[in-house]
Amino acid sequence: MTLLLLATPFNASHAALSLNSTRLVFVSDKTSASTVVRNPSKQTYAVQAWVNTAEDMATIPVPFIASPHLFRLGPGDDQQLQINALPNTLPTDRESLFYLNVQEIPQTDKDADNVLNIALRTRIKLFYRPHQITGSLTRQINELKFSFNNNNGQAELLVENPTPFHITFRRLEVNGKGQHYTLKSADMLLPLSTQAYPLTGIKPATDLQAQFTVINDFGGNTEPVKAPVSMAR
């Protein structure tokens, strides 16, 4: 008996297949965006690709189609994967977030019994960026505003994002008056929104400062940026 466990999400570092990008930016005046799927292993895989939302549910329709959506990838081979957009009514004043899924399904050995084959899945962020947006992510991160807030006795850092871009912090820390706190795994900051991040061991002070780096369009890090932390009203 051969068993197959489907749709097991894994970090790309655990998967046999690899993508040549860790995120995709789809500019709305383009017809498509693409990435390359590579198979550096010695095994042949069937590959399935699709786009969905953060909820990771197949029942939610999305205005994107992956092409090819199903293909075979032999040892050492690669395949260009194209994401095509369908007509849509997505916002034009901010980015919209989707996810590209690439699932690898190893070929089964007909002569092997009691073998468990696991289909690993890699997910990367797909940002749909309206062409009406001006400026760039790396230039507009200086517009982020930071403030210290006391929420029923819990200190928190409020970060206001007035930009149309999703902001993913690679590093975010608060310093001042001999205090230091590094926020670990800070949630992604949505466009035109304010996010509260808990601060542990930080007390209000007049010289608090935030220092941060964010992930750019290519998966790299921006240069560190420093910004004052004001006291929330």
Coordinates of N, CA and C in Angstrom, one line a residue:
M1 N 0.8 -1.2 0.0 CA 0.0 0.0 0.0 C 0.9 1.2 0.0
T2 N 0.6 2.2 -0.9 CA 1.3 3.4 -1.0 C 0.4 4.5 -0.5
L3 N 0.8 5.3 0.5 CA 0.0 6.4 1.0 C 0.6 7.7 0.5
L4 N -0.3 8.7 0.3 CA 0.1 10.0 -0.2 C -0.6 11.0 0.7
L5 N 0.2 11.9 1.3 CA -0.3 13.0 2.2 C -0.1 14.3 1.4
L6 N -1.2 14.9 1.1 CA -1.2 16.1 0.2 C -1.2 17.4 1.0
A7 N -0.8 18.5 0.4 CA -0.9 19.8 0.9 C -0.3 20.0 2.2
T8 N 1.0 19.5 2.4 CA 1.7 19.8 3.6 C 2.6 21.0 3.5
P9 N 2.3 22.1 4.1 CA 3.1 23.3 3.8 C 4.4 23.2 4.6
F10 N 5.5 23.5 3.9 CA 6.8 23.5 4.5 C 7.6 24.8 4.1
N11 N 8.5 25.2 4.9 CA 9.4 26.2 4.5 C 10.2 25.8 3.3
A12 N 10.5 26.8 2.4 CA 11.2 26.4 1.1 C 12.5 25.7 1.4
S13 N 13.1 25.9 2.5 CA 14.4 25.3 2.8 C 14.3 23.8 3.0
H14 N 13.1 23.3 3.3 CA 12.9 21.9 3.5 C 12.4 21.2 2.2
A15 N 12.0 21.9 1.2 CA 11.4 21.4 0.0 C 12.5 20.9 -0.9
A16 N 12.2 19.9 -1.8 CA 13.2 19.5 -2.8 C 13.3 20.5 -3.9
L17 N 12.1 21.1 -4.3 CA 12.1 22.1 -5.4 C 12.4 23.5 -4.8
S18 N 12.9 24.4 -5.6 CA 13.2 25.7 -5.2 C 12.7 26.7 -6.2
L19 N 12.4 27.9 -5.7 CA 12.0 29.1 -6.6 C 13.1 30.1 -6.6
N20 N 13.2 30.8 -7.7 CA 14.3 31.8 -7.8 C 13.9 33.1 -7.2
S21 N 12.8 33.2 -6.5 CA 12.4 34.4 -5.8 C 11.6 34.0 -4.5
T22 N 11.7 34.9 -3.5 CA 11.0 34.6 -2.2 C 9.7 35.4 -2.2
R23 N 9.4 36.3 -3.2 CA 8.2 37.0 -3.3 C 8.1 37.5 -4.7
L24 N 6.8 37.8 -5.1 CA 6.6 38.3 -6.4 C 5.8 39.6 -6.3
V25 N 6.2 40.6 -7.2 CA 5.4 41.8 -7.3 C 4.8 41.9 -8.7
F26 N 3.5 41.9 -8.7 CA 2.8 42.0 -10.0 C 2.2 43.4 -10.1
V27 N 2.8 44.2 -11.1 CA 2.4 45.5 -11.3 C 1.2 45.5 -12.3
S28 N 0.1 46.2 -11.9 CA -1.2 46.0 -12.6 C -1.2 46.3 -14.1
D29 N -0.3 47.1 -14.6 CA -0.3 47.4 -16.0 C 0.5 46.4 -16.8
K30 N 1.0 45.4 -16.1 CA 1.6 44.2 -16.8 C 0.6 43.1 -17.0
T31 N 0.8 42.2 -17.9 CA -0.1 41.1 -18.1 C 0.2 39.9 -17.3
S32 N 1.5 39.9 -16.8 CA 1.9 38.7 -16.0 C 3.1 39.0 -15.2
A33 N 3.4 38.1 -14.3 CA 4.6 38.0 -13.5 C 5.1 36.6 -13.5
S34 N 6.4 36.4 -13.3 CA 6.9 35.0 -13.5 C 8.0 34.7 -12.4
T35 N 8.2 33.5 -12.2 CA 9.3 33.0 -11.4 C 9.7 31.6 -12.0
V36 N 10.8 31.1 -11.6 CA 11.4 29.9 -12.1 C 11.4 28.8 -11.0
V37 N 10.8 27.6 -11.3 CA 10.8 26.5 -10.4 C 12.0 25.6 -10.8
R38 N 12.8 25.3 -9.9 CA 14.0 24.4 -10.2 C 13.9 23.1 -9.3
N39 N 14.5 22.1 -10.0 CA 14.5 20.8 -9.3 C 16.0 20.3 -9.2
P40 N 16.7 20.7 -8.1 CA 18.1 20.3 -8.0 C 18.3 18.9 -7.5
S41 N 17.2 18.2 -7.2 CA 17.3 16.8 -6.7 C 17.5 15.8 -7.8
K42 N 17.6 14.5 -7.4 CA 17.8 13.4 -8.3 C 16.5 12.7 -8.5
Q43 N 15.4 13.3 -8.2 CA 14.1 12.7 -8.3 C 13.1 13.5 -9.2
T44 N 12.3 12.8 -9.9 CA 11.3 13.5 -10.7 C 10.0 13.8 -9.9
Y45 N 9.5 15.0 -10.1 CA 8.3 15.4 -9.4 C 7.2 15.9 -10.3
A46 N 6.0 15.6 -9.9 CA 4.8 16.3 -10.5 C 4.7 17.6 -9.7
V47 N 4.4 18.7 -10.4 CA 4.3 20.0 -9.7 C 3.0 20.6 -10.0
Q48 N 2.3 21.1 -8.9 CA 1.0 21.8 -9.0 C 1.2 23.2 -8.5
A49 N 0.7 24.2 -9.2 CA 0.9 25.6 -8.8 C -0.5 26.3 -8.9
W50 N -0.7 27.2 -7.9 CA -1.9 27.9 -7.9 C -1.8 29.2 -7.0
V51 N -2.7 30.1 -7.1 CA -2.6 31.3 -6.3 C -3.9 31.3 -5.4
N52 N -3.7 31.7 -4.1 CA -4.8 31.9 -3.2 C -4.6 33.0 -2.3
T53 N -5.5 33.2 -1.3 CA -5.4 34.2 -0.3 C -4.7 33.8 0.9
A54 N -4.5 34.7 1.9 CA -3.9 34.4 3.2 C -4.7 33.3 3.9
E55 N -6.0 33.2 3.7 CA -6.8 32.3 4.4 C -6.5 30.8 3.9
D56 N -5.8 30.7 2.8 CA -5.4 29.4 2.2 C -6.6 28.5 2.0
M57 N -7.7 29.0 1.4 CA -8.8 28.2 1.1 C -9.1 28.2 -0.4
A58 N -9.4 27.0 -0.9 CA -9.6 26.9 -2.3 C -11.0 27.5 -2.8
T59 N -11.8 27.7 -1.8 CA -13.2 28.2 -2.1 C -13.2 29.7 -2.4
I60 N -12.2 30.4 -2.0 CA -12.1 31.9 -2.2 C -11.6 32.2 -3.6
P61 N -12.4 32.8 -4.5 CA -11.9 33.0 -5.9 C -10.8 34.1 -5.9
V62 N -9.8 34.0 -6.8 CA -8.8 35.0 -6.9 C -8.6 35.3 -8.4
P63 N -8.2 36.5 -8.7 CA -8.1 36.9 -10.1 C -6.8 36.6 -10.8
F64 N -6.2 35.4 -10.5 CA -4.9 35.0 -11.0 C -4.9 33.5 -11.4
I65 N -4.2 33.2 -12.4 CA -4.1 31.8 -12.9 C -2.6 31.5 -13.1
A66 N -2.1 30.5 -12.5 CA -0.7 30.0 -12.7 C -0.6 29.2 -14.0
S67 N 0.4 29.4 -14.8 CA 0.5 28.7 -16.0 C 2.0 28.3 -16.2
P68 N 2.3 27.0 -16.4 CA 1.3 25.9 -16.3 C 0.9 25.6 -14.9
H69 N -0.3 25.1 -14.7 CA -0.7 24.9 -13.3 C -0.3 23.4 -12.8
L70 N 0.0 22.6 -13.8 CA 0.4 21.2 -13.5 C 1.5 20.8 -14.5
F71 N 2.6 20.4 -14.0 CA 3.7 20.0 -14.9 C 4.6 19.0 -14.3
R72 N 5.5 18.4 -15.1 CA 6.5 17.4 -14.6 C 7.8 18.0 -14.6
L73 N 8.6 17.8 -13.6 CA 9.9 18.4 -13.5 C 11.0 17.3 -13.2
G74 N 11.8 17.0 -14.1 CA 12.8 16.0 -13.9 C 14.1 16.5 -13.2
P75 N 15.0 15.6 -12.8 CA 16.2 15.9 -12.0 C 17.0 17.0 -12.8
G76 N 17.3 18.1 -12.1 CA 18.2 19.1 -12.7 C 17.4 20.0 -13.7
D77 N 16.1 19.8 -13.8 CA 15.3 20.7 -14.8 C 14.8 21.9 -14.1
D78 N 14.4 22.9 -14.9 CA 13.6 24.0 -14.3 C 12.5 24.4 -15.3
Q79 N 11.6 25.1 -14.7 CA 10.3 25.5 -15.5 C 10.0 26.9 -15.1
Q80 N 9.7 27.7 -16.1 CA 9.2 29.1 -15.8 C 7.8 29.0 -15.5
L81 N 7.4 29.6 -14.4 CA 6.0 29.6 -14.0 C 5.5 31.0 -14.1
Q82 N 4.4 31.2 -14.9 CA 3.9 32.5 -15.2 C 2.5 32.7 -14.5
I83 N 2.4 33.9 -13.8 CA 1.1 34.2 -13.2 C 0.4 35.2 -14.0
N84 N -0.8 34.9 -14.5 CA -1.6 35.7 -15.4 C -2.7 36.3 -14.6
A85 N -3.0 37.6 -14.8 CA -4.1 38.3 -14.1 C -5.4 38.2 -14.9
L86 N -6.5 38.1 -14.2 CA -7.8 38.1 -14.8 C -8.4 39.5 -14.5
P87 N -9.4 39.9 -15.3 CA -10.1 41.2 -15.0 C -10.5 41.2 -13.5
N88 N -10.3 42.4 -12.8 CA -10.6 42.4 -11.4 C -11.0 43.8 -11.0
T89 N -11.5 43.9 -9.7 CA -11.8 45.2 -9.2 C -11.0 45.5 -7.9
L90 N -9.8 45.0 -7.9 CA -8.9 45.2 -6.7 C -8.6 46.7 -6.5
P91 N -8.4 47.1 -5.3 CA -8.1 48.5 -5.0 C -7.0 49.1 -5.9
T92 N -7.1 50.4 -6.2 CA -6.1 51.0 -7.0 C -5.2 52.0 -6.2
D93 N -5.5 52.1 -4.9 CA -4.8 53.0 -4.1 C -3.8 52.3 -3.1
R94 N -3.7 51.0 -3.2 CA -2.9 50.2 -2.3 C -2.6 48.8 -2.9
E95 N -1.6 48.2 -2.4 CA -1.3 46.8 -2.8 C -2.4 45.8 -2.2
S96 N -2.6 44.7 -3.0 CA -3.4 43.6 -2.5 C -2.4 42.4 -2.3
L97 N -2.7 41.6 -1.3 CA -1.8 40.5 -1.0 C -2.4 39.1 -1.4
F98 N -1.7 38.3 -2.1 CA -2.1 37.0 -2.4 C -0.9 36.0 -2.2
Y99 N -1.0 34.7 -2.4 CA 0.1 33.8 -2.2 C 0.2 32.9 -3.4
L100 N 1.4 32.6 -3.8 CA 1.7 31.6 -4.8 C 2.1 30.3 -4.1
N101 N 1.4 29.3 -4.5 CA 1.7 27.9 -3.9 C 2.3 27.0 -5.0
V102 N 3.4 26.4 -4.6 CA 4.0 25.4 -5.5 C 4.1 24.1 -4.7
Q103 N 3.4 23.1 -5.2 CA 3.4 21.8 -4.4 C 4.1 20.7 -5.2
E104 N 5.0 20.1 -4.6 CA 5.8 19.0 -5.2 C 5.2 17.6 -4.8
I105 N 5.0 16.8 -5.8 CA 4.4 15.5 -5.6 C 5.4 14.4 -6.2
P106 N 6.1 13.7 -5.3 CA 7.1 12.7 -5.8 C 6.4 11.6 -6.5
Q107 N 7.0 11.0 -7.5 CA 6.5 9.9 -8.2 C 6.5 8.7 -7.3
T108 N 5.4 7.9 -7.5 CA 5.3 6.7 -6.6 C 6.0 5.5 -7.3
D109 N 6.6 4.7 -6.5 CA 7.2 3.5 -6.9 C 6.2 2.3 -6.9
K110 N 5.8 1.8 -8.1 CA 4.8 0.8 -8.2 C 5.2 -0.5 -7.5
D111 N 6.5 -0.7 -7.3 CA 7.0 -2.0 -6.7 C 7.2 -1.9 -5.2
A112 N 7.0 -0.6 -4.7 CA 7.3 -0.5 -3.2 C 6.0 -0.5 -2.5
D113 N 6.0 -1.2 -1.3 CA 4.8 -1.3 -0.5 C 5.0 -0.5 0.8
N114 N 3.9 0.0 1.4 CA 4.0 0.7 2.7 C 4.9 1.9 2.6
V115 N 4.9 2.6 1.6 CA 5.7 3.8 1.4 C 4.8 5.0 1.6
L116 N 5.3 6.0 2.4 CA 4.6 7.2 2.6 C 5.3 8.3 1.8
N117 N 4.5 8.8 0.8 CA 5.0 9.9 0.0 C 4.3 11.2 0.4
I118 N 5.1 12.2 0.7 CA 4.6 13.5 1.3 C 4.7 14.6 0.2
A119 N 3.6 15.2 -0.1 CA 3.6 16.3 -1.1 C 3.9 17.6 -0.3
L120 N 5.1 18.2 -0.5 CA 5.5 19.4 0.2 C 5.1 20.6 -0.6
R121 N 4.7 21.7 0.1 CA 4.2 22.9 -0.6 C 5.0 24.1 -0.1
T122 N 5.4 24.9 -1.0 CA 6.1 26.2 -0.8 C 5.1 27.3 -1.1
R123 N 5.0 28.3 -0.2 CA 4.1 29.4 -0.4 C 5.0 30.7 -0.3
I124 N 4.8 31.6 -1.3 CA 5.5 32.9 -1.3 C 4.4 33.9 -1.5
K125 N 4.7 35.1 -1.0 CA 3.8 36.3 -1.1 C 3.8 36.8 -2.6
L126 N 2.6 37.1 -3.0 CA 2.4 37.7 -4.3 C 1.7 39.1 -4.1
F127 N 2.4 40.2 -4.3 CA 1.9 41.5 -4.1 C 1.3 42.0 -5.4
Y128 N 0.1 42.3 -5.5 CA -0.5 43.0 -6.7 C -0.4 44.5 -6.4
R129 N 0.4 45.1 -7.2 CA 0.7 46.6 -7.0 C 0.1 47.4 -8.1
P130 N -0.9 48.2 -7.8 CA -1.5 49.1 -8.8 C -0.5 50.0 -9.5
H131 N -0.5 50.2 -10.8 CA 0.4 51.0 -11.4 C 0.2 52.5 -11.1
Q132 N -0.9 52.8 -10.5 CA -1.2 54.2 -10.1 C -0.4 54.6 -8.9
I133 N 0.2 53.7 -8.2 CA 1.0 54.0 -7.0 C 2.3 54.6 -7.4
T134 N 2.6 55.7 -6.8 CA 3.9 56.4 -7.2 C 4.9 56.1 -6.1
G135 N 6.2 56.4 -6.4 CA 7.3 56.1 -5.4 C 7.6 54.6 -5.3
S136 N 8.4 54.3 -4.3 CA 8.8 52.9 -4.1 C 8.7 52.6 -2.7
L137 N 8.7 51.3 -2.4 CA 8.7 50.8 -1.0 C 9.9 51.3 -0.2
T138 N 11.1 51.1 -0.8 CA 12.3 51.5 0.0 C 12.4 53.0 0.3
R139 N 11.8 53.8 -0.6 CA 11.9 55.2 -0.3 C 10.8 55.7 0.7
Q140 N 9.7 55.0 0.7 CA 8.6 55.4 1.5 C 8.6 54.9 3.0
I141 N 9.5 54.0 3.3 CA 9.5 53.4 4.6 C 9.9 54.5 5.7
N142 N 10.5 55.6 5.2 CA 10.8 56.7 6.1 C 9.5 57.4 6.6
E143 N 8.4 57.2 5.9 CA 7.1 57.8 6.3 C 6.4 57.1 7.5
L144 N 7.0 55.9 7.9 CA 6.3 55.2 9.0 C 6.4 56.0 10.3
K145 N 5.4 56.0 11.1 CA 5.3 56.8 12.3 C 5.2 55.8 13.5
F146 N 6.0 56.1 14.5 CA 6.0 55.2 15.7 C 5.6 55.9 16.9
S147 N 4.8 55.3 17.8 CA 4.4 55.9 19.1 C 4.3 54.8 20.1
F148 N 4.5 55.3 21.4 CA 4.4 54.4 22.6 C 3.0 54.5 23.1
N149 N 2.4 53.4 23.4 CA 1.0 53.4 23.9 C 0.9 52.5 25.1
N150 N 0.1 52.9 26.1 CA -0.2 52.1 27.2 C -1.6 51.6 27.1
N151 N -1.8 50.3 26.8 CA -3.1 49.7 26.6 C -3.5 48.8 27.8
N152 N -4.2 49.5 28.7 CA -4.6 48.8 30.0 C -3.4 48.1 30.7
G153 N -2.4 48.9 30.8 CA -1.2 48.4 31.5 C -0.2 47.7 30.6
Q154 N -0.5 47.4 29.4 CA 0.4 46.7 28.5 C 1.0 47.7 27.6
A155 N 2.4 47.8 27.7 CA 3.1 48.7 26.8 C 3.1 48.2 25.4
E156 N 2.8 49.0 24.4 CA 2.8 48.6 23.0 C 3.4 49.7 22.1
L157 N 3.9 49.2 21.0 CA 4.4 50.1 20.0 C 3.4 50.2 18.8
L158 N 2.9 51.4 18.6 CA 2.0 51.7 17.5 C 2.8 52.1 16.3
V159 N 2.6 51.4 15.2 CA 3.2 51.8 13.9 C 2.2 52.1 12.9
E160 N 2.2 53.4 12.5 CA 1.3 53.8 11.4 C 2.0 53.8 10.1
N161 N 1.3 53.1 9.1 CA 1.8 53.0 7.8 C 0.9 53.8 6.8
P162 N 1.3 55.0 6.5 CA 0.5 55.8 5.6 C 0.8 55.5 4.1
T163 N 1.6 54.5 3.9 CA 2.0 54.2 2.5 C 1.1 53.2 1.9
P164 N 1.1 53.0 0.6 CA 0.2 52.0 -0.1 C 0.9 50.6 -0.1
F165 N 2.0 50.4 0.6 CA 2.8 49.2 0.5 C 2.6 48.3 1.7
H166 N 2.7 47.0 1.6 CA 2.8 46.1 2.7 C 4.3 46.2 3.2
I167 N 4.4 46.3 4.5 CA 5.7 46.4 5.1 C 6.0 45.1 6.0
T168 N 7.1 44.4 5.6 CA 7.5 43.3 6.3 C 8.8 43.6 7.0
F169 N 8.8 43.7 8.3 CA 10.0 44.0 9.1 C 10.9 42.8 9.1
R170 N 12.2 43.0 8.8 CA 13.2 42.0 9.0 C 13.7 42.1 10.4
R171 N 13.8 43.4 10.9 CA 14.2 43.6 12.3 C 13.5 44.9 12.7
L172 N 13.1 44.9 14.0 CA 12.4 46.0 14.6 C 12.7 46.0 16.1
E173 N 13.3 47.1 16.5 CA 13.7 47.2 17.9 C 13.5 48.7 18.4
V174 N 13.4 48.8 19.7 CA 13.1 50.0 20.4 C 14.2 50.3 21.4
N175 N 14.8 51.5 21.4 CA 15.9 51.8 22.3 C 15.7 53.1 23.0
G176 N 16.3 53.4 24.1 CA 16.3 54.7 24.7 C 16.3 54.6 26.3
K177 N 17.0 55.6 26.9 CA 17.1 55.6 28.4 C 17.6 54.3 29.0
G178 N 18.5 53.7 28.3 CA 19.1 52.4 28.8 C 18.2 51.3 28.5
Q179 N 17.1 51.5 27.8 CA 16.2 50.4 27.5 C 16.4 49.8 26.1
H180 N 16.1 48.5 25.9 CA 16.3 47.9 24.6 C 15.3 46.7 24.5
Y181 N 14.6 46.7 23.4 CA 13.7 45.5 23.2 C 13.6 45.3 21.7
T182 N 13.9 44.0 21.3 CA 13.8 43.6 19.9 C 12.5 42.8 19.7
L183 N 11.6 43.3 18.8 CA 10.4 42.5 18.5 C 10.7 41.4 17.6
K184 N 10.3 40.2 18.0 CA 10.6 39.0 17.2 C 9.3 38.6 16.4
S185 N 9.6 38.3 15.1 CA 8.5 37.9 14.3 C 7.3 38.9 14.2
A186 N 7.6 40.2 14.0 CA 6.6 41.2 14.0 C 5.7 41.0 12.8
D187 N 4.4 41.1 13.0 CA 3.4 40.8 12.0 C 3.6 41.9 10.8
M188 N 3.3 41.4 9.6 CA 3.4 42.3 8.5 C 2.4 43.5 8.7
L189 N 2.9 44.7 8.3 CA 2.2 45.9 8.4 C 1.4 46.2 7.1
L190 N 0.1 46.3 7.2 CA -0.8 46.4 6.0 C -0.7 47.9 5.5
P191 N -1.0 48.1 4.3 CA -1.0 49.4 3.7 C -2.1 50.3 4.4
L192 N -1.8 51.6 4.6 CA -2.8 52.5 5.1 C -3.4 52.1 6.4
S193 N -2.6 51.6 7.3 CA -3.2 51.0 8.5 C -2.2 51.3 9.7
T194 N -2.7 51.0 10.9 CA -1.9 51.1 12.1 C -1.9 49.7 12.8
Q195 N -0.7 49.3 13.2 CA -0.5 48.0 13.9 C 0.1 48.2 15.2
A196 N -0.5 47.5 16.2 CA 0.1 47.5 17.6 C 1.0 46.3 17.8
Y197 N 2.2 46.5 18.4 CA 3.1 45.5 18.7 C 3.4 45.5 20.2
P198 N 3.3 44.4 20.9 CA 3.6 44.5 22.3 C 5.0 44.7 22.6
L199 N 5.3 45.6 23.7 CA 6.6 45.9 24.1 C 6.8 45.3 25.5
T200 N 7.8 44.6 25.7 CA 8.1 44.0 27.0 C 9.3 44.7 27.7
G201 N 9.0 45.2 28.9 CA 10.1 45.8 29.7 C 10.4 47.2 29.2
I202 N 9.6 47.8 28.4 CA 9.9 49.2 28.0 C 9.0 50.2 28.7
K203 N 9.5 51.2 29.3 CA 8.7 52.2 29.9 C 8.7 53.5 29.1
P204 N 7.7 54.3 29.2 CA 7.6 55.6 28.5 C 8.8 56.5 28.8
A205 N 9.3 57.1 27.7 CA 10.5 58.0 27.9 C 10.5 58.9 26.7
T206 N 11.1 60.1 26.9 CA 11.1 61.1 25.8 C 12.1 60.8 24.7
D207 N 13.0 59.9 24.9 CA 14.0 59.7 23.8 C 14.0 58.3 23.2
L208 N 12.8 57.7 23.3 CA 12.7 56.3 22.7 C 12.9 56.5 21.2
Q209 N 13.5 55.4 20.6 CA 13.8 55.5 19.2 C 13.6 54.0 18.6
A210 N 13.0 54.0 17.4 CA 12.8 52.7 16.7 C 13.9 52.6 15.7
Q211 N 14.4 51.4 15.5 CA 15.4 51.1 14.5 C 14.9 49.9 13.7
F212 N 14.9 49.9 12.4 CA 14.3 48.8 11.7 C 14.9 48.6 10.3
T213 N 14.7 47.4 9.8 CA 14.9 47.1 8.4 C 13.7 46.4 7.9
V214 N 13.4 46.5 6.6 CA 12.3 45.8 6.0 C 12.8 45.0 4.8
I215 N 11.9 44.1 4.4 CA 12.3 43.2 3.2 C 11.8 44.0 2.0
N216 N 12.8 44.1 1.0 CA 12.5 44.8 -0.2 C 11.8 43.9 -1.2
D217 N 11.5 44.5 -2.4 CA 10.8 43.7 -3.5 C 11.6 42.5 -3.9
F218 N 12.9 42.4 -3.7 CA 13.7 41.3 -4.2 C 14.0 40.3 -3.0
G219 N 13.4 40.5 -1.9 CA 13.7 39.6 -0.8 C 14.9 39.9 0.1
G220 N 15.6 41.0 -0.3 CA 16.7 41.5 0.5 C 16.3 42.5 1.6
N221 N 17.3 43.0 2.3 CA 17.0 43.9 3.4 C 17.3 45.4 2.9
T222 N 16.5 46.3 3.4 CA 16.8 47.7 3.3 C 17.9 48.1 4.2
E223 N 18.4 49.3 4.0 CA 19.4 49.8 5.0 C 18.6 50.1 6.3
P224 N 19.3 50.0 7.5 CA 18.6 50.4 8.7 C 18.1 51.8 8.7
V225 N 16.9 52.0 9.3 CA 16.3 53.3 9.4 C 16.0 53.6 10.9
K226 N 16.3 54.8 11.3 CA 15.9 55.2 12.7 C 14.8 56.2 12.7
A227 N 13.9 56.1 13.7 CA 12.8 57.0 13.7 C 12.4 57.2 15.2
P228 N 12.0 58.5 15.6 CA 11.6 58.7 16.9 C 10.3 58.0 17.3
V229 N 10.2 57.7 18.6 CA 9.0 57.1 19.1 C 8.3 58.1 20.0
S230 N 7.2 58.6 19.5 CA 6.5 59.6 20.3 C 5.6 59.0 21.3
M231 N 5.0 59.8 22.2 CA 4.1 59.3 23.2 C 2.6 59.4 22.6
A232 N 1.9 58.3 22.5 CA 0.6 58.3 22.0 C -0.4 59.1 22.9
R233 N -1.3 59.7 22.3 CA -2.2 60.5 23.1 C -3.4 59.7 23.5

